[in-house]
Amino acid sequence: MKKVLVTGATGFLGKYVVEELSQYGYQVRAFGRNRKIGQSLENSSVAFFQGDLTKQEDLTQACQGMDIVVHAGALSTVWGPWEDFYQTNVLGTKYVLDACREDGIQRLVYVSSPSIYAAPRDQIAIKESDAPQENNLNNYIRSKLASEKLFKDYPDVPSIILRPRGLFGIGDTSILPRVLKLSQKIGIPLIGDGRQLMDMTCVENVALAIRLALEAPQASGEVYNITNGEPRAFKDLIEETLRGLGYPITYRKVPAPLLSVIASSLEFLYNILKLKGEPALTRYTYCLLRYSQTLDISKAERDLGYRPQISISEGIEQYVKDYRKH
Ligand SMILES: NC(=O)c1ccc[n+]([C@@H]2O[C@H](COP(=O)([O-])OP(=O)(O)OC[C@H]3O[C@@H](n4cnc5c(N)ncnc54)[C@H](OP(=O)(O)O)[C@@H]3O)[C@@H](O)[C@H]2O)c1
């Protein structure tokens, strides 16, 4: 039975990864800071390890005796000081790589992010090789790019990088909850005709892709985009979700240039006045709402045998059912 360390196990994606791997016969060491959530994951094939990604000794200890590592832990948000992202996402990944090298780990799967492709333009069927060298749209993106670059200094650690886009599912605390809050407060911001393409991924499919990446021998050293492979228009996704929930659908038409100015001005104010919290709109969120962005996942299909198991509509249905229970 293979032993796997999963960082970020206490997070949204991590919990699905722990479940997927334990179901497929792995012995899981679930790494995170939140003891309550960590202990709730424990069973005969999952043990919690309380640790902090910013502490090298925690990762050194956590990796000991492991065969493989999934590094999904990160400070995963659109706004915050560089130092925080640097400590957790860049140094944290370096500590994971060091520990993997020291322990002769057989495979490391790193969960990066396609936010590194973000740009103020439509982008269709982005390939892994289209990643820019630099992208300073926000500090999260900078940190994910910087962490990916670390891998070239560790050719001896057999690694795979995944870039899964727009995760949603039961337990999501980021995308759908924000949309629902907006819809209740002011209505859904609609730019243009709302036909911009969104390329989302059911969280269960990402957990599947991670397991496949652990098991695909030929994929070492490669980077893979992961999505559901079914880009949908922004308006269609919103309407399917809100209709399912029985919510009224109210749009707020906003001119794109105005939104762009608001996002830049808010970021400027937050930076200059060192305000706490995050701006209601950032340049990154503006790009997500305004432009189509889809990823080419043919490389993951070919090398990993990745086939999404849950469709977008099934994912929305599950989410709606669960939401209605609370
Ligand atoms: N959600 C998305 O749409 C999306 C899209 C692309 C890529 N990703 C990537 O997928 C991964 C998982 O994202 P998610 O949505 O599941 O995020 P999440 O729910 O915010 O979970 C983040 C995880 O990272 C852990 N973590 C953060 N700082 C830590 C620290 N200093 N020490 C130890 N653990 C720490 C958290 O553990 P504790 O809370 O226990 O400390 C938690 O388990 C991240 O790498 C993210 O960048 C996410």
Tab-separated table of C-alpha atoms and ligand atoms in Angstrom:
chain	number	residue	atom	x	y	z
A	1	MET	CA	0.000	0.000	0.000
A	2	LYS	CA	1.561	3.307	-1.097
A	3	LYS	CA	1.961	6.068	1.436
A	4	VAL	CA	1.082	9.564	0.269
A	5	LEU	CA	1.468	12.949	1.929
A	6	VAL	CA	-1.269	15.423	0.932
A	7	THR	CA	-0.659	19.083	1.802
A	8	GLY	CA	-3.714	21.336	1.829
A	9	ALA	CA	-5.708	18.292	2.975
A	10	THR	CA	-7.891	20.480	5.173
A	11	GLY	CA	-8.901	22.733	2.245
A	12	PHE	CA	-11.665	22.530	-0.357
A	13	LEU	CA	-9.752	20.494	-2.942
A	14	GLY	CA	-7.619	18.641	-0.387
A	15	LYS	CA	-10.573	16.897	1.225
A	16	TYR	CA	-11.634	15.472	-2.144
A	17	VAL	CA	-8.057	14.362	-2.834
A	18	VAL	CA	-7.842	12.584	0.515
A	19	GLU	CA	-11.130	10.803	-0.217
A	20	GLU	CA	-10.139	9.833	-3.767
A	21	LEU	CA	-6.739	8.459	-2.725
A	22	SER	CA	-7.967	6.602	0.334
A	23	GLN	CA	-10.709	5.008	-1.775
A	24	TYR	CA	-8.074	3.807	-4.217
A	25	GLY	CA	-6.027	2.067	-1.562
A	26	TYR	CA	-3.477	4.717	-0.613
A	27	GLN	CA	-2.421	5.301	2.996
A	28	VAL	CA	-2.816	9.077	3.401
A	29	ARG	CA	-0.992	11.497	5.684
A	30	ALA	CA	-3.188	14.612	5.615
A	31	PHE	CA	-1.173	17.794	6.230
A	32	GLY	CA	-2.669	21.132	7.328
A	33	ARG	CA	-2.866	23.594	10.214
A	34	ASN	CA	-6.539	23.236	11.118
A	35	ARG	CA	-6.636	20.491	13.735
A	36	LYS	CA	-10.440	20.250	13.889
A	37	ILE	CA	-10.843	19.713	10.156
A	38	GLY	CA	-7.740	17.520	10.016
A	39	GLN	CA	-9.022	15.167	12.701
A	40	SER	CA	-12.416	14.956	11.020
A	41	LEU	CA	-10.663	13.402	8.004
A	42	GLU	CA	-9.118	10.585	10.011
A	43	ASN	CA	-10.036	6.936	9.497
A	44	SER	CA	-8.215	3.630	9.069
A	45	SER	CA	-6.396	4.874	5.952
A	46	VAL	CA	-6.048	8.600	6.774
A	47	ALA	CA	-3.949	10.148	9.552
A	48	PHE	CA	-3.770	13.881	10.223
A	49	PHE	CA	-0.394	15.614	10.510
A	50	GLN	CA	-0.606	19.128	11.872
A	51	GLY	CA	1.969	21.321	10.160
A	52	ASP	CA	2.704	24.691	8.652
A	53	LEU	CA	4.022	25.121	5.104
A	54	THR	CA	6.144	28.061	6.234
A	55	LYS	CA	8.087	25.822	8.641
A	56	GLN	CA	10.692	23.694	6.903
A	57	GLU	CA	11.009	21.250	9.807
A	58	ASP	CA	7.261	20.450	9.612
A	59	LEU	CA	7.614	19.387	5.981
A	60	THR	CA	10.820	17.483	6.598
A	61	GLN	CA	9.070	15.458	9.287
A	62	ALA	CA	5.820	15.046	7.357
A	63	CYS	CA	7.603	13.625	4.292
A	64	GLN	CA	9.509	10.988	6.232
A	65	GLY	CA	8.414	7.457	5.336
A	66	MET	CA	6.231	8.629	2.430
A	67	ASP	CA	6.412	7.199	-1.116
A	68	ILE	CA	4.651	10.060	-2.910
A	69	VAL	CA	3.498	13.623	-2.251
A	70	VAL	CA	0.563	15.738	-3.439
A	71	HIS	CA	1.258	19.413	-2.744
A	72	ALA	CA	-2.128	21.179	-2.836
A	73	GLY	CA	-1.668	23.525	0.127
A	74	ALA	CA	-1.445	27.223	-0.648
A	75	LEU	CA	-2.565	30.660	0.283
A	76	SER	CA	-5.269	30.641	-2.363
A	77	THR	CA	-6.930	34.016	-2.682
A	78	VAL	CA	-6.931	36.954	-5.088
A	79	TRP	CA	-5.587	39.664	-2.775
A	80	GLY	CA	-2.937	40.073	-0.093
A	81	PRO	CA	0.636	41.179	0.588
A	82	TRP	CA	3.455	39.609	-1.418
A	83	GLU	CA	5.293	38.495	1.721
A	84	ASP	CA	2.385	36.244	2.773
A	85	PHE	CA	2.160	34.621	-0.670
A	86	TYR	CA	5.939	34.310	-0.850
A	87	GLN	CA	6.215	32.565	2.539
A	88	THR	CA	3.406	30.059	1.947
A	89	ASN	CA	3.390	29.461	-1.798
A	90	VAL	CA	7.006	29.980	-2.849
A	91	LEU	CA	9.041	29.031	0.231
A	92	GLY	CA	6.448	26.405	1.202
A	93	THR	CA	6.863	24.731	-2.207
A	94	LYS	CA	10.653	24.923	-1.901
A	95	TYR	CA	10.455	23.156	1.476
A	96	VAL	CA	8.242	20.470	-0.080
A	97	LEU	CA	10.766	19.988	-2.905
A	98	ASP	CA	13.691	19.834	-0.434
A	99	ALA	CA	11.885	17.244	1.675
A	100	CYS	CA	11.011	15.177	-1.428
A	101	ARG	CA	14.660	15.234	-2.512
A	102	GLU	CA	15.899	14.252	0.935
A	103	ASP	CA	13.477	11.333	1.170
A	104	GLY	CA	13.836	10.107	-2.400
A	105	ILE	CA	10.106	10.573	-3.001
A	106	GLN	CA	8.981	8.599	-6.087
A	107	ARG	CA	6.572	11.246	-7.353
A	108	LEU	CA	5.437	14.756	-6.448
A	109	VAL	CA	2.235	16.207	-7.903
A	110	TYR	CA	2.042	19.973	-7.465
A	111	VAL	CA	-1.284	21.785	-7.800
A	112	SER	CA	-0.507	25.097	-9.455
A	113	SER	CA	-3.046	27.367	-11.153
A	114	PRO	CA	-4.057	28.529	-14.642
A	115	SER	CA	-4.525	31.989	-13.146
A	116	ILE	CA	-0.946	32.455	-14.373
A	117	TYR	CA	-2.401	32.780	-17.924
A	118	ALA	CA	-4.750	35.633	-16.894
A	119	ALA	CA	-4.601	38.642	-19.209
A	120	PRO	CA	-6.940	41.404	-20.389
A	121	ARG	CA	-7.921	39.634	-23.627
A	122	ASP	CA	-9.928	36.639	-24.848
A	123	GLN	CA	-7.832	33.463	-24.837
A	124	ILE	CA	-9.157	30.227	-26.329
A	125	ALA	CA	-7.621	26.738	-25.985
A	126	ILE	CA	-4.565	27.881	-24.040
A	127	LYS	CA	-1.792	25.317	-24.094
A	128	GLU	CA	0.516	24.613	-21.166
A	129	SER	CA	3.413	26.063	-23.165
A	130	ASP	CA	1.560	29.414	-23.461
A	131	ALA	CA	2.382	30.279	-19.846
A	132	PRO	CA	4.036	33.686	-19.578
A	133	GLN	CA	7.416	34.210	-17.928
A	134	GLU	CA	6.013	36.995	-15.755
A	135	ASN	CA	2.481	37.993	-14.728
A	136	ASN	CA	2.045	40.652	-12.063
A	137	LEU	CA	-1.748	40.897	-12.130
A	138	ASN	CA	-1.780	39.920	-8.448
A	139	ASN	CA	0.527	38.445	-5.825
A	140	TYR	CA	-1.156	35.030	-5.875
A	141	ILE	CA	-0.360	34.690	-9.597
A	142	ARG	CA	3.208	35.937	-9.061
A	143	SER	CA	3.678	33.352	-6.317
A	144	LYS	CA	2.276	30.475	-8.398
A	145	LEU	CA	4.571	31.369	-11.306
A	146	ALA	CA	7.558	31.672	-8.957
A	147	SER	CA	6.752	28.328	-7.326
A	148	GLU	CA	6.516	26.579	-10.718
A	149	LYS	CA	9.946	27.959	-11.657
A	150	LEU	CA	11.499	26.267	-8.601
A	151	PHE	CA	10.940	22.846	-10.197
A	152	LYS	CA	13.719	23.300	-12.758
A	153	ASP	CA	16.241	23.276	-9.877
A	154	TYR	CA	14.991	19.840	-8.771
A	155	PRO	CA	15.322	17.615	-11.859
A	156	ASP	CA	16.048	14.703	-9.518
A	157	VAL	CA	12.557	14.954	-7.932
A	158	PRO	CA	10.074	13.225	-10.308
A	159	SER	CA	7.355	15.864	-10.457
A	160	ILE	CA	4.190	16.757	-12.307
A	161	ILE	CA	2.514	20.150	-12.245
A	162	LEU	CA	-1.269	20.427	-12.701
A	163	ARG	CA	-3.116	23.654	-13.511
A	164	PRO	CA	-6.799	23.010	-12.703
A	165	ARG	CA	-9.163	25.875	-13.540
A	166	GLY	CA	-12.140	27.327	-11.643
A	167	LEU	CA	-12.925	24.587	-9.113
A	168	PHE	CA	-16.462	24.216	-7.898
A	169	GLY	CA	-18.449	21.687	-5.894
A	170	ILE	CA	-19.879	21.035	-2.475
A	171	GLY	CA	-17.715	22.769	0.119
A	172	ASP	CA	-16.573	25.548	-2.238
A	173	THR	CA	-16.027	28.686	-0.189
A	174	SER	CA	-14.828	30.822	-3.050
A	175	ILE	CA	-16.485	30.998	-6.460
A	176	LEU	CA	-20.184	30.077	-6.103
A	177	PRO	CA	-20.673	31.628	-2.636
A	178	ARG	CA	-19.305	34.927	-3.977
A	179	VAL	CA	-21.621	34.815	-6.969
A	180	LEU	CA	-24.642	34.066	-4.775
A	181	LYS	CA	-23.787	36.904	-2.382
A	182	LEU	CA	-23.466	39.316	-5.297
A	183	SER	CA	-26.751	38.165	-6.801
A	184	GLN	CA	-28.572	38.773	-3.497
A	185	LYS	CA	-26.933	42.137	-2.825
A	186	ILE	CA	-26.747	43.945	-6.144
A	187	GLY	CA	-27.469	41.469	-8.915
A	188	ILE	CA	-25.065	39.655	-11.215
A	189	PRO	CA	-22.693	42.031	-13.010
A	190	LEU	CA	-23.198	41.524	-16.722
A	191	ILE	CA	-20.553	42.707	-19.136
A	192	GLY	CA	-21.613	42.767	-22.782
A	193	ASP	CA	-23.982	39.941	-23.678
A	194	GLY	CA	-22.635	37.522	-21.050
A	195	ARG	CA	-21.461	35.074	-23.725
A	196	GLN	CA	-17.873	35.071	-22.400
A	197	LEU	CA	-16.684	31.462	-22.087
A	198	MET	CA	-15.913	30.078	-18.644
A	199	ASP	CA	-13.951	26.847	-18.385
A	200	MET	CA	-14.760	25.410	-14.978
A	201	THR	CA	-13.857	22.115	-13.294
A	202	CYS	CA	-15.851	19.934	-10.911
A	203	VAL	CA	-13.637	19.437	-7.885
A	204	GLU	CA	-14.086	15.650	-8.059
A	205	ASN	CA	-12.528	15.687	-11.538
A	206	VAL	CA	-9.466	17.513	-10.198
A	207	ALA	CA	-9.053	14.879	-7.473
A	208	LEU	CA	-9.268	12.236	-10.208
A	209	ALA	CA	-6.630	14.036	-12.313
A	210	ILE	CA	-4.317	14.141	-9.294
A	211	ARG	CA	-4.641	10.392	-8.765
A	212	LEU	CA	-3.994	9.740	-12.453
A	213	ALA	CA	-0.917	11.984	-12.283
A	214	LEU	CA	0.414	9.897	-9.405
A	215	GLU	CA	-0.014	6.761	-11.462
A	216	ALA	CA	1.098	7.802	-14.983
A	217	PRO	CA	4.755	6.803	-15.339
A	218	GLN	CA	5.445	8.681	-18.586
A	219	ALA	CA	4.238	12.051	-17.289
A	220	SER	CA	7.187	12.957	-15.060
A	221	GLY	CA	8.504	16.483	-15.621
A	222	GLU	CA	5.340	17.566	-17.444
A	223	VAL	CA	2.722	20.265	-16.841
A	224	TYR	CA	-1.007	19.667	-17.459
A	225	ASN	CA	-4.054	21.886	-17.801
A	226	ILE	CA	-7.153	20.435	-16.156
A	227	THR	CA	-10.770	21.510	-16.747
A	228	ASN	CA	-14.087	19.799	-17.381
A	229	GLY	CA	-13.464	20.274	-21.094
A	230	GLU	CA	-16.895	21.908	-21.500
A	231	PRO	CA	-16.534	25.686	-21.664
A	232	ARG	CA	-19.894	27.393	-21.101
A	233	ALA	CA	-21.114	30.962	-21.512
A	234	PHE	CA	-21.054	32.961	-18.272
A	235	LYS	CA	-24.800	33.698	-18.523
A	236	ASP	CA	-25.736	30.029	-19.050
A	237	LEU	CA	-23.788	28.908	-15.990
A	238	ILE	CA	-25.266	31.619	-13.800
A	239	GLU	CA	-28.817	30.939	-14.961
A	240	GLU	CA	-28.553	27.173	-14.545
A	241	THR	CA	-27.286	27.635	-10.977
A	242	LEU	CA	-29.706	30.351	-9.878
A	243	ARG	CA	-32.678	28.589	-11.448
A	244	GLY	CA	-31.726	25.400	-9.614
A	245	LEU	CA	-31.606	27.303	-6.350
A	246	GLY	CA	-34.920	29.001	-7.062
A	247	TYR	CA	-33.268	32.443	-6.886
A	248	PRO	CA	-34.452	35.341	-9.032
A	249	ILE	CA	-32.053	36.187	-11.856
A	250	THR	CA	-31.200	39.860	-11.733
A	251	TYR	CA	-28.455	41.311	-13.861
A	252	ARG	CA	-26.656	44.608	-13.487
A	253	LYS	CA	-25.419	45.732	-16.868
A	254	VAL	CA	-22.057	47.396	-16.434
A	255	PRO	CA	-19.897	48.945	-19.133
A	256	ALA	CA	-16.547	47.155	-19.291
A	257	PRO	CA	-14.374	50.309	-19.320
A	258	LEU	CA	-16.086	51.564	-16.160
A	259	LEU	CA	-15.510	48.253	-14.346
A	260	SER	CA	-11.882	48.264	-15.399
A	261	VAL	CA	-11.372	51.754	-13.955
A	262	ILE	CA	-13.180	50.785	-10.736
A	263	ALA	CA	-10.969	47.691	-10.298
A	264	SER	CA	-7.727	49.639	-10.852
A	265	SER	CA	-8.853	52.493	-8.580
A	266	LEU	CA	-9.866	50.135	-5.772
A	267	GLU	CA	-6.538	48.309	-5.950
A	268	PHE	CA	-4.692	51.646	-5.900
A	269	LEU	CA	-6.622	52.784	-2.795
A	270	TYR	CA	-6.128	49.488	-0.967
A	271	ASN	CA	-2.410	49.609	-1.684
A	272	ILE	CA	-1.801	53.255	-0.873
A	273	LEU	CA	-3.961	53.330	2.276
A	274	LYS	CA	-2.907	49.804	3.304
A	275	LEU	CA	-6.577	48.898	3.820
A	276	LYS	CA	-7.477	45.578	5.403
A	277	GLY	CA	-9.582	42.955	3.604
A	278	GLU	CA	-9.846	42.760	-0.179
A	279	PRO	CA	-11.268	45.178	-2.771
A	280	ALA	CA	-14.809	44.335	-3.949
A	281	LEU	CA	-13.351	44.061	-7.456
A	282	THR	CA	-9.764	43.390	-8.509
A	283	ARG	CA	-8.151	43.607	-11.946
A	284	TYR	CA	-7.886	39.811	-11.927
A	285	THR	CA	-11.605	39.309	-11.177
A	286	TYR	CA	-12.398	41.863	-13.866
A	287	CYS	CA	-10.386	39.827	-16.403
A	288	LEU	CA	-12.229	36.648	-15.349
A	289	LEU	CA	-15.634	38.271	-15.832
A	290	ARG	CA	-14.864	40.259	-18.948
A	291	TYR	CA	-12.934	37.835	-21.176
A	292	SER	CA	-13.312	34.297	-22.450
A	293	GLN	CA	-10.621	31.932	-21.265
A	294	THR	CA	-10.536	28.245	-22.134
A	295	LEU	CA	-7.788	25.677	-21.710
A	296	ASP	CA	-6.648	22.921	-24.036
A	297	ILE	CA	-6.720	19.720	-21.953
A	298	SER	CA	-5.723	17.327	-24.750
A	299	LYS	CA	-2.308	16.733	-23.187
A	300	ALA	CA	-3.866	15.468	-19.917
A	301	GLU	CA	-6.318	13.335	-21.905
A	302	ARG	CA	-3.486	11.802	-23.909
A	303	ASP	CA	-0.816	11.284	-21.215
A	304	LEU	CA	-2.880	10.786	-18.066
A	305	GLY	CA	-5.961	9.183	-19.605
A	306	TYR	CA	-7.931	11.981	-17.944
A	307	ARG	CA	-11.683	11.886	-18.683
A	308	PRO	CA	-13.892	14.079	-16.483
A	309	GLN	CA	-16.327	11.869	-14.572
A	310	ILE	CA	-18.840	14.544	-13.569
A	311	SER	CA	-20.300	17.028	-16.052
A	312	ILE	CA	-20.778	20.720	-15.285
A	313	SER	CA	-24.553	20.244	-15.115
A	314	GLU	CA	-24.188	17.287	-12.732
A	315	GLY	CA	-21.805	19.360	-10.602
A	316	ILE	CA	-24.280	22.243	-10.448
A	317	GLU	CA	-27.120	19.842	-9.578
A	318	GLN	CA	-25.133	18.311	-6.703
A	319	TYR	CA	-24.195	21.767	-5.427
A	320	VAL	CA	-27.779	22.985	-5.572
A	321	LYS	CA	-29.099	19.891	-3.755
A	322	ASP	CA	-26.566	20.343	-0.972
A	323	TYR	CA	-27.174	24.103	-0.731
A	324	ARG	CA	-30.900	23.580	-0.357
A	325	LYS	CA	-30.301	21.255	2.629
A	326	HIS	CA	-28.764	24.098	4.703
B	1	LIG	N1	-10.121	26.866	-5.884
B	1	LIG	C1	-9.762	27.055	-7.147
B	1	LIG	O1	-10.584	27.452	-8.000
B	1	LIG	C2	-8.347	26.754	-7.600
B	1	LIG	C3	-8.036	26.915	-8.949
B	1	LIG	C4	-6.733	26.609	-9.381
B	1	LIG	C5	-5.793	26.155	-8.466
B	1	LIG	N2	-6.114	26.033	-7.148
B	1	LIG	C6	-5.073	25.542	-6.227
B	1	LIG	O2	-5.575	24.367	-5.607
B	1	LIG	C7	-5.024	24.247	-4.305
B	1	LIG	C8	-6.144	24.070	-3.292
B	1	LIG	O3	-7.000	25.203	-3.355
B	1	LIG	P1	-8.342	25.271	-2.498
B	1	LIG	O4	-9.353	25.967	-3.311
B	1	LIG	O5	-8.633	23.944	-1.928
B	1	LIG	O6	-7.885	26.272	-1.335
B	1	LIG	P2	-8.355	26.336	0.183
B	1	LIG	O7	-9.689	25.749	0.378
B	1	LIG	O8	-8.115	27.759	0.588
B	1	LIG	O9	-7.308	25.405	0.925
B	1	LIG	C9	-5.997	25.801	1.126
B	1	LIG	C10	-5.277	24.715	1.890
B	1	LIG	O10	-3.920	25.139	2.079
B	1	LIG	C11	-3.603	25.014	3.445
B	1	LIG	N3	-2.662	26.041	3.886
B	1	LIG	C12	-2.674	27.360	3.590
B	1	LIG	N4	-1.655	27.968	4.223
B	1	LIG	C13	-0.996	27.003	4.914
B	1	LIG	C14	0.132	27.006	5.755
B	1	LIG	N5	0.830	28.120	6.014
B	1	LIG	N6	0.518	25.842	6.305
B	1	LIG	C15	-0.177	24.693	6.069
B	1	LIG	N7	-1.245	24.619	5.266
B	1	LIG	C16	-1.653	25.772	4.707
B	1	LIG	C17	-4.905	25.162	4.203
B	1	LIG	O11	-4.771	24.487	5.431
B	1	LIG	P3	-5.194	25.087	6.873
B	1	LIG	O12	-6.390	25.932	6.639
B	1	LIG	O13	-5.460	23.869	7.698
B	1	LIG	O14	-4.025	25.836	7.310
B	1	LIG	C18	-5.855	24.440	3.265
B	1	LIG	O15	-5.794	23.061	3.516
B	1	LIG	C19	-4.186	25.503	-4.082
B	1	LIG	O16	-2.857	25.206	-4.372
B	1	LIG	C20	-4.739	26.489	-5.093
B	1	LIG	O17	-3.760	27.421	-5.448
B	1	LIG	C21	-7.374	26.315	-6.692
